[in-house]
mmCIF file of C-alpha atoms in Angstrom:
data_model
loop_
_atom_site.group_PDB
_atom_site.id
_atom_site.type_symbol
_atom_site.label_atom_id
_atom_site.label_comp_id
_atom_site.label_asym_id
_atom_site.label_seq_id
_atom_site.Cartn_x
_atom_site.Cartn_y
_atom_site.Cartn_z
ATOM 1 C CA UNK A 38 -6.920 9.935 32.317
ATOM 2 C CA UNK A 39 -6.904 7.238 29.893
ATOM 3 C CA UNK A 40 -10.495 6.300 28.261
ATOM 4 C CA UNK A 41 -10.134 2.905 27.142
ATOM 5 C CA UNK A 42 -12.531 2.233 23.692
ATOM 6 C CA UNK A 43 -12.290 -1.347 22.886
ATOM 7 C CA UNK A 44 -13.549 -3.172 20.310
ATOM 8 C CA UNK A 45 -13.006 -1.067 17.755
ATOM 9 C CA UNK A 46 -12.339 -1.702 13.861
ATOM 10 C CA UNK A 47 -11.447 0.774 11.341
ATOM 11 C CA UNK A 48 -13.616 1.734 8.109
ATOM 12 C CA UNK A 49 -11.158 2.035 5.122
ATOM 13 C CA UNK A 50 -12.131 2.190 1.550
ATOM 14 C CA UNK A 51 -12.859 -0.948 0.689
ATOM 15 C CA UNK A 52 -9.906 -3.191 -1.158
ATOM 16 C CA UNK A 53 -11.197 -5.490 -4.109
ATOM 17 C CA UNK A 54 -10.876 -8.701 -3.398
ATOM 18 C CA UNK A 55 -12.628 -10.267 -6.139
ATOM 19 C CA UNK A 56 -9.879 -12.578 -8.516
ATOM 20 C CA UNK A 57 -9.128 -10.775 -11.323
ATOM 21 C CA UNK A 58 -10.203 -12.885 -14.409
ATOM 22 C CA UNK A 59 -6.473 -13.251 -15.854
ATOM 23 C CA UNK A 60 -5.756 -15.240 -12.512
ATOM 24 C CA UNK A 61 -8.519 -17.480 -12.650
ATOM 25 C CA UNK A 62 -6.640 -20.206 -14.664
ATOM 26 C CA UNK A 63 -3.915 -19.845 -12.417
ATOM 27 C CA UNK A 64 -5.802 -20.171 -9.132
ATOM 28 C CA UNK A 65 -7.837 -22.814 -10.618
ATOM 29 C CA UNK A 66 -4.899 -24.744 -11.493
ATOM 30 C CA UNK A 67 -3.524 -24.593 -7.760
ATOM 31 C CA UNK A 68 -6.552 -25.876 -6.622
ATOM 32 C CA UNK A 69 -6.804 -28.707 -9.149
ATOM 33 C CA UNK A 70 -3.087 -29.506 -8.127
ATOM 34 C CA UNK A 71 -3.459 -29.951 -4.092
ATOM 35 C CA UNK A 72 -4.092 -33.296 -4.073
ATOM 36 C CA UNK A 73 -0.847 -33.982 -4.906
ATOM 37 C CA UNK A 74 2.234 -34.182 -1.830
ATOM 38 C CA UNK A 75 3.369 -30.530 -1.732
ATOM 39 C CA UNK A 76 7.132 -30.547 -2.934
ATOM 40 C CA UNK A 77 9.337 -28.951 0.157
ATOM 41 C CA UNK A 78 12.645 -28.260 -0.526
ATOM 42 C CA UNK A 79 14.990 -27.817 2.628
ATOM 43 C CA UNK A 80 18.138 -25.563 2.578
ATOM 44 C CA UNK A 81 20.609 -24.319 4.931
ATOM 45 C CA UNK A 82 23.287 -21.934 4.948
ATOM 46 C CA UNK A 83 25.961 -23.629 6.743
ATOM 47 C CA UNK A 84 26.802 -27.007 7.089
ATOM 48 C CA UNK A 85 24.869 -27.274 10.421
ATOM 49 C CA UNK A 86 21.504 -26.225 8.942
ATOM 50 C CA UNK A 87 22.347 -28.977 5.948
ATOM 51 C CA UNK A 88 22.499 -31.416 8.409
ATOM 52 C CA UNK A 89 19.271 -30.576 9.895
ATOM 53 C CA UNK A 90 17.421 -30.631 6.385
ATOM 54 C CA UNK A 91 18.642 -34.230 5.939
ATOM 55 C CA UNK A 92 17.432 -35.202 8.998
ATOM 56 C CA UNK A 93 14.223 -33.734 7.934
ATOM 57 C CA UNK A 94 14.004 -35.684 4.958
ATOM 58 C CA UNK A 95 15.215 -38.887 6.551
ATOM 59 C CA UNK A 96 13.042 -39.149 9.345
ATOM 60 C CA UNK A 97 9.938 -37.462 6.848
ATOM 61 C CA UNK A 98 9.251 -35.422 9.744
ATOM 62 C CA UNK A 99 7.185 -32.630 8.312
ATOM 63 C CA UNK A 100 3.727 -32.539 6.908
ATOM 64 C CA UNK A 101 0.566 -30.445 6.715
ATOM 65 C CA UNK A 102 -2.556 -29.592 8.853
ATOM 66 C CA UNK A 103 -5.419 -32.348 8.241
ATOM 67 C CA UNK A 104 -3.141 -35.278 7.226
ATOM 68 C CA UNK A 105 -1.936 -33.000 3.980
ATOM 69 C CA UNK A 106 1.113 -34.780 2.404
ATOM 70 C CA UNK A 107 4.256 -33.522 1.880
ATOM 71 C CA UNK A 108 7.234 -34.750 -0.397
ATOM 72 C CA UNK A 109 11.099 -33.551 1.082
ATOM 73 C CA UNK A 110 13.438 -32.254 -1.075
ATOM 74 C CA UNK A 111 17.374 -31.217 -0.175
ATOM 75 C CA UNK A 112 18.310 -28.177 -2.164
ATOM 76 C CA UNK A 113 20.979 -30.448 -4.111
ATOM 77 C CA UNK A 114 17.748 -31.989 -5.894
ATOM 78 C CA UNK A 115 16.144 -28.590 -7.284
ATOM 79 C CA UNK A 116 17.988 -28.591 -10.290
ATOM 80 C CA UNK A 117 16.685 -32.377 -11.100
ATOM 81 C CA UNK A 118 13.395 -30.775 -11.781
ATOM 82 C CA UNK A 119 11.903 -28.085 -14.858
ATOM 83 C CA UNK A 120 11.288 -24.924 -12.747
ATOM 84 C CA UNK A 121 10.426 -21.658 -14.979
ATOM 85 C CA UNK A 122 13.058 -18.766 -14.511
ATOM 86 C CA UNK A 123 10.824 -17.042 -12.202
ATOM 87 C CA UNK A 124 10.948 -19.641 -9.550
ATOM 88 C CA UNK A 125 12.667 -18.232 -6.135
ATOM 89 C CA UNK A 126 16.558 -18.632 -6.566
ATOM 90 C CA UNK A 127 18.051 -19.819 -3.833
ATOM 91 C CA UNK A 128 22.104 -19.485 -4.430
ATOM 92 C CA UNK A 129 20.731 -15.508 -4.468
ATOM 93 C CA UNK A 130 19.183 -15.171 -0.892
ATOM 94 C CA UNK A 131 22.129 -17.057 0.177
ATOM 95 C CA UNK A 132 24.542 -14.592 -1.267
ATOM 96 C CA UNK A 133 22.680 -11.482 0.258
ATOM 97 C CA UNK A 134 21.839 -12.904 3.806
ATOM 98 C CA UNK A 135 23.874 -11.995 6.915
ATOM 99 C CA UNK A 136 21.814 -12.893 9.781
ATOM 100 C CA UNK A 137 23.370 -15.204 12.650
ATOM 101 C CA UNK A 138 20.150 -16.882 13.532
ATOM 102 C CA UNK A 139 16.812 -15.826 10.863
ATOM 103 C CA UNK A 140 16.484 -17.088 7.979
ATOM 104 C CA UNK A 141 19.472 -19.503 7.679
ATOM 105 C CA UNK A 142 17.091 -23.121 7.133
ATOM 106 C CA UNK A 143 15.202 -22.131 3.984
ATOM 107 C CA UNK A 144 12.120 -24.576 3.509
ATOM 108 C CA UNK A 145 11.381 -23.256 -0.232
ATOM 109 C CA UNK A 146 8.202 -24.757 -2.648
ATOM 110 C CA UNK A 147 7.143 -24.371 -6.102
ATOM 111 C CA UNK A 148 3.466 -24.757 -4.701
ATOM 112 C CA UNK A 149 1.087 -24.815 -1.491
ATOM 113 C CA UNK A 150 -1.619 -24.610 0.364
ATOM 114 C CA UNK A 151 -0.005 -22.293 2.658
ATOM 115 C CA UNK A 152 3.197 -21.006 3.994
ATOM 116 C CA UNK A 153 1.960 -20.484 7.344
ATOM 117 C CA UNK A 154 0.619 -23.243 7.785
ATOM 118 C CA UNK A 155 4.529 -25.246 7.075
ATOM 119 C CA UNK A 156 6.231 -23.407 9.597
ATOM 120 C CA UNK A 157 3.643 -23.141 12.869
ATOM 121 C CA UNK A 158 2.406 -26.993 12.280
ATOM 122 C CA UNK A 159 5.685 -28.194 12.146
ATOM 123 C CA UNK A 160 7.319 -25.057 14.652
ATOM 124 C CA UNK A 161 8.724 -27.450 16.972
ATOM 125 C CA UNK A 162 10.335 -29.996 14.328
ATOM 126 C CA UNK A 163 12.194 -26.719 12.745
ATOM 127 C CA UNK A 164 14.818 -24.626 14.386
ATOM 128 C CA UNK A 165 13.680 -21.180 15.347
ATOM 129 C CA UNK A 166 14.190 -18.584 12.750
ATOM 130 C CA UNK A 167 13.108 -21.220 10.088
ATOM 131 C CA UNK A 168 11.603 -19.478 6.987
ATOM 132 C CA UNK A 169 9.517 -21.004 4.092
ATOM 133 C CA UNK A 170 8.928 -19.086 0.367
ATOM 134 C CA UNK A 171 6.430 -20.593 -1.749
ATOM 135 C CA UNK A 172 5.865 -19.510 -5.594
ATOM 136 C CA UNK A 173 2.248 -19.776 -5.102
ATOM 137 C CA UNK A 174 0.145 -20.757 -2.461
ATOM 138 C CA UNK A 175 -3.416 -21.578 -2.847
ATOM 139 C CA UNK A 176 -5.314 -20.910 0.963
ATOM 140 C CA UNK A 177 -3.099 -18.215 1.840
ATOM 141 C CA UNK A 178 -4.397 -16.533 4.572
ATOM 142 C CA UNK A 179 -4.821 -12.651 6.420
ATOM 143 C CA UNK A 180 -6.429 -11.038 9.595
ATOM 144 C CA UNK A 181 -10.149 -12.848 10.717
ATOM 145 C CA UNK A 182 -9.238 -15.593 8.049
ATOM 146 C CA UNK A 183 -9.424 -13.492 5.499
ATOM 147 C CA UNK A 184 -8.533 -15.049 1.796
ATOM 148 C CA UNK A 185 -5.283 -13.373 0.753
ATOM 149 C CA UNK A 186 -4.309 -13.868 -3.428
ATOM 150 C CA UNK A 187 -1.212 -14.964 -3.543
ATOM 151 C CA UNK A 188 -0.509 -15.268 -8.111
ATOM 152 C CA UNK A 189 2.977 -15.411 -9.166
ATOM 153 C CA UNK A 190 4.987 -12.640 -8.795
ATOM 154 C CA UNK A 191 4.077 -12.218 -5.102
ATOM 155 C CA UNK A 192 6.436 -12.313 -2.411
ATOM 156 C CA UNK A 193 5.113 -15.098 0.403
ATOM 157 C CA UNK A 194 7.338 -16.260 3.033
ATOM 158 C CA UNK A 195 6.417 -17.503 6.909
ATOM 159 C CA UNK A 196 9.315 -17.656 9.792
ATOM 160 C CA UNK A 197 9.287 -18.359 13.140
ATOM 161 C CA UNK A 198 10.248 -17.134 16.326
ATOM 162 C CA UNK A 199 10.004 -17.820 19.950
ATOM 163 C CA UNK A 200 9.499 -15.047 22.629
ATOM 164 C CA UNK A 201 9.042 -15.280 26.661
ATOM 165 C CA UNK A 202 7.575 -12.193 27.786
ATOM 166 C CA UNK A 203 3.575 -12.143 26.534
ATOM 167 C CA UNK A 204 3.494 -8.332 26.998
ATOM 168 C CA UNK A 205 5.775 -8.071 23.760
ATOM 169 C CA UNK A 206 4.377 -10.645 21.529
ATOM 170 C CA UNK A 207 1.526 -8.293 20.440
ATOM 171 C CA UNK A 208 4.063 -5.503 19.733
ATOM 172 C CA UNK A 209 6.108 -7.767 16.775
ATOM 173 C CA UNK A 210 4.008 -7.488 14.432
ATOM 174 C CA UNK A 211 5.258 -3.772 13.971
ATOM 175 C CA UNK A 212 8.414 -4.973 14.013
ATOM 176 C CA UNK A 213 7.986 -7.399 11.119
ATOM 177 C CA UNK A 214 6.037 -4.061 9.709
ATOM 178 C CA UNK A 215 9.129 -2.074 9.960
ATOM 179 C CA UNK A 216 11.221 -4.906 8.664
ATOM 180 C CA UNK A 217 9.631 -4.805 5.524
ATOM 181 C CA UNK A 218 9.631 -0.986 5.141
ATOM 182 C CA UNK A 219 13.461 -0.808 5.854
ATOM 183 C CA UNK A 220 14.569 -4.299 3.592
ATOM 184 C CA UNK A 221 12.407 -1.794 0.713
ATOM 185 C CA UNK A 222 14.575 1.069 1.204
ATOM 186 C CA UNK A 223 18.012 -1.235 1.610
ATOM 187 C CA UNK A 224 17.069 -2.958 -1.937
ATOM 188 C CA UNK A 225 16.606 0.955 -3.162
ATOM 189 C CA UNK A 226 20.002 2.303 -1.704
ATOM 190 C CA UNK A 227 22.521 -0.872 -2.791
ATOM 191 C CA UNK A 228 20.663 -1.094 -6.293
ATOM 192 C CA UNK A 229 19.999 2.603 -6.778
ATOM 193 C CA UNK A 230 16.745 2.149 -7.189
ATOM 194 C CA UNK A 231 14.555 5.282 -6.657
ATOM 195 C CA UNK A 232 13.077 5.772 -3.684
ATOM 196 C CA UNK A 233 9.705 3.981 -3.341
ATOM 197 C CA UNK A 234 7.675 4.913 -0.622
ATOM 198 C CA UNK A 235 5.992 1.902 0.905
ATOM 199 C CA UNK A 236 3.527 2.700 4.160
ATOM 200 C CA UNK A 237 2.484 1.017 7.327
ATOM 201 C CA UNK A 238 -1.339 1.125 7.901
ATOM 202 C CA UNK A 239 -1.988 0.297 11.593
ATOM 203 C CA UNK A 240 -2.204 -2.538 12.730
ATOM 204 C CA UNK A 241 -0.167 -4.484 9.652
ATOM 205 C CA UNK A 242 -0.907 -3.412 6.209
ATOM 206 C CA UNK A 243 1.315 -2.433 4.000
ATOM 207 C CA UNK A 244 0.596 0.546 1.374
ATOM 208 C CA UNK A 245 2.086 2.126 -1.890
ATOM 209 C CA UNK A 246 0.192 4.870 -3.366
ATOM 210 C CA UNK A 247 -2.786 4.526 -1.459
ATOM 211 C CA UNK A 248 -3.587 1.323 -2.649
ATOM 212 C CA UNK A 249 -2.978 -2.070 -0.649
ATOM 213 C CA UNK A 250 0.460 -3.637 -1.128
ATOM 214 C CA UNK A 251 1.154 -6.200 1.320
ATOM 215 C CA UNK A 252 0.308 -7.494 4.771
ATOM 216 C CA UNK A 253 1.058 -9.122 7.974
ATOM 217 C CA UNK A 254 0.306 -12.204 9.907
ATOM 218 C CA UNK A 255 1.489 -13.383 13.818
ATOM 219 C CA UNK A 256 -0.591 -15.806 15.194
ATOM 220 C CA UNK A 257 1.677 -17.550 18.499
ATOM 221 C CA UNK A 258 0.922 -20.905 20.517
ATOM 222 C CA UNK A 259 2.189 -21.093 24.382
ATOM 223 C CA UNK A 260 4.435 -23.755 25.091
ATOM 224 C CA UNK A 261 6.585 -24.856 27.718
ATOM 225 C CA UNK A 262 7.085 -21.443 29.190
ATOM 226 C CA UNK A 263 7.805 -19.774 25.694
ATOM 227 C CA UNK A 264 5.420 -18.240 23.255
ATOM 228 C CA UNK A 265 6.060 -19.544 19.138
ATOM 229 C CA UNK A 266 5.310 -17.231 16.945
ATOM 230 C CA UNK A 267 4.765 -17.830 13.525
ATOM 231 C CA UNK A 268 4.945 -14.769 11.146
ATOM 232 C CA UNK A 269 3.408 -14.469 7.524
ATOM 233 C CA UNK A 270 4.493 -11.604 4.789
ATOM 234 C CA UNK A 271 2.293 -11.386 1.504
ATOM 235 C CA UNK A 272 3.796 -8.680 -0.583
ATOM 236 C CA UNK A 273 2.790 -7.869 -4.500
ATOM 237 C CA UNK A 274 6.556 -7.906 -5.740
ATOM 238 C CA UNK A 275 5.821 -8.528 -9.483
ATOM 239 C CA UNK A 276 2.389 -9.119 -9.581
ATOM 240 C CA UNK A 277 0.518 -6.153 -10.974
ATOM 241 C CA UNK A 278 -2.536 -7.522 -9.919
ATOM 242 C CA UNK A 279 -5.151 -7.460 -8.012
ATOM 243 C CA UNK A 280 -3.857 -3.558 -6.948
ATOM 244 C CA UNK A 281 -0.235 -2.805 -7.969
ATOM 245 C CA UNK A 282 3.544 -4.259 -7.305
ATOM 246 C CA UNK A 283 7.204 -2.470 -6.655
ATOM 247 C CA UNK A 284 7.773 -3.781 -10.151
ATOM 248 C CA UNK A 285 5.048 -1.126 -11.759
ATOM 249 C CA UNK A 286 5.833 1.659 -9.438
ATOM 250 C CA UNK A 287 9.675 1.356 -10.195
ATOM 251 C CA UNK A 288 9.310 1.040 -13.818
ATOM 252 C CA UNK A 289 7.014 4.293 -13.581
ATOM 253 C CA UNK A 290 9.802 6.295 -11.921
ATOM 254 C CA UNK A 291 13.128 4.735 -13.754
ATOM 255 C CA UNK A 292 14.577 5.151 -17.074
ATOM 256 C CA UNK A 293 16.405 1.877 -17.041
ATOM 257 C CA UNK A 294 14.589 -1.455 -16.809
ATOM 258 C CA UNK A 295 15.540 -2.463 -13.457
ATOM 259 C CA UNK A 296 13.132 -4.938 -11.274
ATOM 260 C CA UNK A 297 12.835 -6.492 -7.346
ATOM 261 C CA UNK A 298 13.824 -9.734 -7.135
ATOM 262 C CA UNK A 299 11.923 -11.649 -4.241
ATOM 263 C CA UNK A 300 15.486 -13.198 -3.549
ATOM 264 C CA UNK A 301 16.965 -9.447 -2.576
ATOM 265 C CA UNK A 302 14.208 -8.670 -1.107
ATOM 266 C CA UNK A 303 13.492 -11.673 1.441
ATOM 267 C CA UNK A 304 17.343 -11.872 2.412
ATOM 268 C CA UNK A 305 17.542 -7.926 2.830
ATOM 269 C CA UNK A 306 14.120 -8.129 4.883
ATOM 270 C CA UNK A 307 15.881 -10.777 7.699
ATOM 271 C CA UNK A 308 19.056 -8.647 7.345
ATOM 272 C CA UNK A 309 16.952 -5.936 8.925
ATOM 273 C CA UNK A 310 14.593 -7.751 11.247
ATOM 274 C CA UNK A 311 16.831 -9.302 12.919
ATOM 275 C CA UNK A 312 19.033 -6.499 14.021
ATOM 276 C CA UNK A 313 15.238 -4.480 14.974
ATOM 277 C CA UNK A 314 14.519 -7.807 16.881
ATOM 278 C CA UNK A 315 17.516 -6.728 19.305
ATOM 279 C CA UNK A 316 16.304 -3.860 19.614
ATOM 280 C CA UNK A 317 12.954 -4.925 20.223
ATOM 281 C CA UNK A 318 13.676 -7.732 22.915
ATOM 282 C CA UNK A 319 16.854 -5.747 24.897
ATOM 283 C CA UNK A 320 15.450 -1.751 24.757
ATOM 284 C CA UNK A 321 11.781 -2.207 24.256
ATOM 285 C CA UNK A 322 9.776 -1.260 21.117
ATOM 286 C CA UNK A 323 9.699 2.402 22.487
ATOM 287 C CA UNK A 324 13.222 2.581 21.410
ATOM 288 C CA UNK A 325 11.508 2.343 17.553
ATOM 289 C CA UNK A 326 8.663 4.033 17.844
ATOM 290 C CA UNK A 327 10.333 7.310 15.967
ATOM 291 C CA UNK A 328 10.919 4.967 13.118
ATOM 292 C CA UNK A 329 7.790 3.693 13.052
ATOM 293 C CA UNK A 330 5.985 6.683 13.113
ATOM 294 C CA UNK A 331 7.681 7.930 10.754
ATOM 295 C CA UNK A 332 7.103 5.068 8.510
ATOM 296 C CA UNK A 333 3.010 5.313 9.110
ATOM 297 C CA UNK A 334 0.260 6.778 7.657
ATOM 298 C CA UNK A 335 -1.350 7.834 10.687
ATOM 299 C CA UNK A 336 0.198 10.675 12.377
ATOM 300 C CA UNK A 337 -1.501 13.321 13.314
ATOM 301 C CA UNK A 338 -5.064 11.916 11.644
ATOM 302 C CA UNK A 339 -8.261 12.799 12.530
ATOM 303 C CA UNK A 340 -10.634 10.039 13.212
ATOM 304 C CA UNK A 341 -14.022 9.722 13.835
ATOM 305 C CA UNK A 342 -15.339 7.796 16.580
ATOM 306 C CA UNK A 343 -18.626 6.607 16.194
ATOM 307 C CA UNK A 344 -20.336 4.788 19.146
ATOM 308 C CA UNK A 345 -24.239 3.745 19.176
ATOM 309 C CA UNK A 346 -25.807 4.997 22.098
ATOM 310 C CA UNK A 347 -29.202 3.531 22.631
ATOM 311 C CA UNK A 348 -30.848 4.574 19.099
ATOM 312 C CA UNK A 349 -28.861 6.819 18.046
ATOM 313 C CA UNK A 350 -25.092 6.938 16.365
ATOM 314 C CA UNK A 351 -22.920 9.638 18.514
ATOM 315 C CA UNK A 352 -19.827 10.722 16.634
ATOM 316 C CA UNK A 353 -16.888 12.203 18.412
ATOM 317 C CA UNK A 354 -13.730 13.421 16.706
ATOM 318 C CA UNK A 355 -10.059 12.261 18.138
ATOM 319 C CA UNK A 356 -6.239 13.190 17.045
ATOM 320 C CA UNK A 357 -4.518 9.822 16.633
ATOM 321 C CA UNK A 358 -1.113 10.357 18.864
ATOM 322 C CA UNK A 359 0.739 7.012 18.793
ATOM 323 C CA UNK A 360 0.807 3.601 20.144
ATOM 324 C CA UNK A 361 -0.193 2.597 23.578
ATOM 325 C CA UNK A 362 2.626 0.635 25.735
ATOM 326 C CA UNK A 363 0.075 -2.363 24.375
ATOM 327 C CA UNK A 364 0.176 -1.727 20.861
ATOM 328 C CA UNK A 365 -2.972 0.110 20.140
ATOM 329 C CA UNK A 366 -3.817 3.867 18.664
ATOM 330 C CA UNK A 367 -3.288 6.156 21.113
ATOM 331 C CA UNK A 368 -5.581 9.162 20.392
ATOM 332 C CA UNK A 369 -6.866 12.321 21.708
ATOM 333 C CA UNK A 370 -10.281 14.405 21.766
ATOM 334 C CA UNK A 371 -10.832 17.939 21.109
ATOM 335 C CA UNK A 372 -12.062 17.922 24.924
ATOM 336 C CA UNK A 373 -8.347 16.804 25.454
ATOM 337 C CA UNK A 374 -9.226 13.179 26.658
ATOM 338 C CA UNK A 375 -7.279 10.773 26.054
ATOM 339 C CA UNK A 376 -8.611 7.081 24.379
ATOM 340 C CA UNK A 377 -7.017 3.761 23.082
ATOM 341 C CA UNK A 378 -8.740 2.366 19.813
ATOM 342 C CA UNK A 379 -8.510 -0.998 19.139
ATOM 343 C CA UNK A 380 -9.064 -2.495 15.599
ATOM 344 C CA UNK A 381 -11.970 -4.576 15.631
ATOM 345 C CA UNK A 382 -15.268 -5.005 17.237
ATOM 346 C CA UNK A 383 -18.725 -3.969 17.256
ATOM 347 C CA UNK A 384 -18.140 -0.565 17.502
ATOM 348 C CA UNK A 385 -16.855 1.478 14.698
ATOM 349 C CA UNK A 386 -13.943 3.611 13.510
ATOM 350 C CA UNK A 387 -14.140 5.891 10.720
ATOM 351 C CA UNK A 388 -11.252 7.289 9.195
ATOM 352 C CA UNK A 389 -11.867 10.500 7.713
ATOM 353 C CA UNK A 390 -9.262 11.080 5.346
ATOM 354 C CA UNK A 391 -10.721 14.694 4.484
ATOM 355 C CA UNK A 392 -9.373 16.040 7.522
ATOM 356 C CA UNK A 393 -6.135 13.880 7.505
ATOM 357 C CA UNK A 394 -2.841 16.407 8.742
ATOM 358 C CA UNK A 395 0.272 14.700 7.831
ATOM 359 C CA UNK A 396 2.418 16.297 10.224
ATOM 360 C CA UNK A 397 5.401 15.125 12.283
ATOM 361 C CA UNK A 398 4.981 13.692 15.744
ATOM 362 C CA UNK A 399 6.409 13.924 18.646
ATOM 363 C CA UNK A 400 4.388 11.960 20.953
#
């Protein structure tokens, strides 16, 4: 018997999310320079995605949420303008993407408000699979509107996606989890790159050495029969700050002064997704669920439960097991009951990382 627990949120150590004070300027700046039209510059691979960006930029189709203006580009126009060396390099993703459908119309910007918000106000204006990279982006956005810092250095990119069946559009964010764990390890193998470890925290966090390296955003509108999906991945590339970056971690564990580039990294994460996706959509996410777990830092953890009965606070210690066929923790009770935890709520979750067995699974 399964015990549903709903509502549920877990209690982590807390992440700072106070702005450093060497990225106040810099924030500050962005702020100071939204007023302005937010520069968009739209690429494609092939000839038919060119064709779409001019019609784009003809018809000055796209623009932001609350009348925010936007000013469009073609990629033939970047090099008309200053942009430091560390601006995202387009000629490189092309040269390291392969997909058939993600990723091929590139909406790329020096600076905005939000990635996210490009790609789901304008979803239906941009073919499906459309992604847009900003250098910075100053209301960039997480889980229960949280604030997410997004200084220079940081991988931030939105795409889009449409899907039919509503059972599976909860499941992609652990797809787009996966995705990003698996483009890591590519980058690693084809540069030879040590191996750097980067973790999925359920539901979609991403972690390096314990401390908080990324995350992911899905939020979907229903349409015409069809779910859109837009998907957001924040992920501290170069930026050292506000926890740590691939960049620090690899230059602790090479003797040669190699470095991510966002470029490698953004092409090599669509490379991936979209042959998951297949997966995903034809077999089922079941069918990578042994990747997943073994990707995760929650196998085999012990949890505690704890559920305010009346005037008390009753505590009750579970086995996380898996995923549910819906996408949340699957865990079990030293009375052998089974229970489905969901991530937030009024109740709470405690992690007890004390008692946490990394072992493998084999649910």
């Amino acid at each position: 018997m399964l015990v549903q627990s709903s509502r549920f949120r877990f209690l982590f150590p807390p992440i700072q999310k106070r702005i450093p004070s060497s990225l106040s300027f810099s924030v500050a700046s962005s702020a100071m320079d939204s007023a302005s039209p937010s520069m968009l510059f739209l690429c494609g691979k092939s000839s038919t995605e060119s064709e779409i960006a001019k019609s784009l930029k003809i018809n000055d189709t796209l623009n932001l949420p609350n009348g925010g203006k936007v000013s469009a580009l073609l990629q033939s126009e970047i090099n008309t303008f200053r942009f430091g060396e560390d601006a995202f390099n387009v000629d490189l993703f092309w040269n390291s993407l392969s997909t058939k459908r993600f990723g091929r119309f590139l909406i790329w910007s020096p600076l905005l408000p939000s990635t996210h918000d490009i790609v789901s106000h304008n979803f239906c204006e941009l073919p499906v699979g459309t992604v847009c990279v900003a250098d910075t982006q100053f209301k960039g956005r997480g889980r229960s509107k949280n604030a997410w810092e997004s200084p220079r250095g940081c991988l931030m990119f939105s795409f889009t996606l449409q899907m039919e069946d509503g059972k599976t559009v909860p499941l992609v964010q652990y797809v787009v989890s996966l995705a990003v764990t698996e483009a890591i390890k590519d980058v690693c193998d084809r540069n030879g790159f040590p191996f750097i470890d980067v973790r999925i925290k359920w539901p979609n966090d991403l972690y390096l050495n314990g401390l908080k390296v990324g995350g992911i955003l899905c939020t979907s509108t229903y349409k015409s029969k069809k779910f859109n999906v837009s998907s957001g991945i924040g992920f501290n590339v170069g930026n050292e700050k506000p926890t740590t970056c691939l960049n620090t971690v690899l230059k602790e564990l090479s003797t040669t002064p190699n470095e991510f580039r966002r470029e490698d990294i953004t092409a090599a994460f669509f490379n991936k997704f979209e042959m998951l996706y297949d997966i995903f959509i034809n077999q089922g996410f079941q069918t990578l669920e042994e990747l997943y777990y073994r990707t995760w830092l929650h196998s085999g953890q012990r949890v505690i439960v704890q559920e305010k009965n009346e005037d008390r606070v009753v505590e009750n210690v579970v086995t996380i097991q898996g995923l549910t066929s819906s996408g949340y923790l699957l865990a079990i009770g030293d009375d052998n009951q089974m229970c489905e935890l969901h991530p937030d709520g009024n109740r709470n979750l405690q992690i007890n990382y004390t008692e946490n067995k990394r072992q493998s699974m084999d649910p």
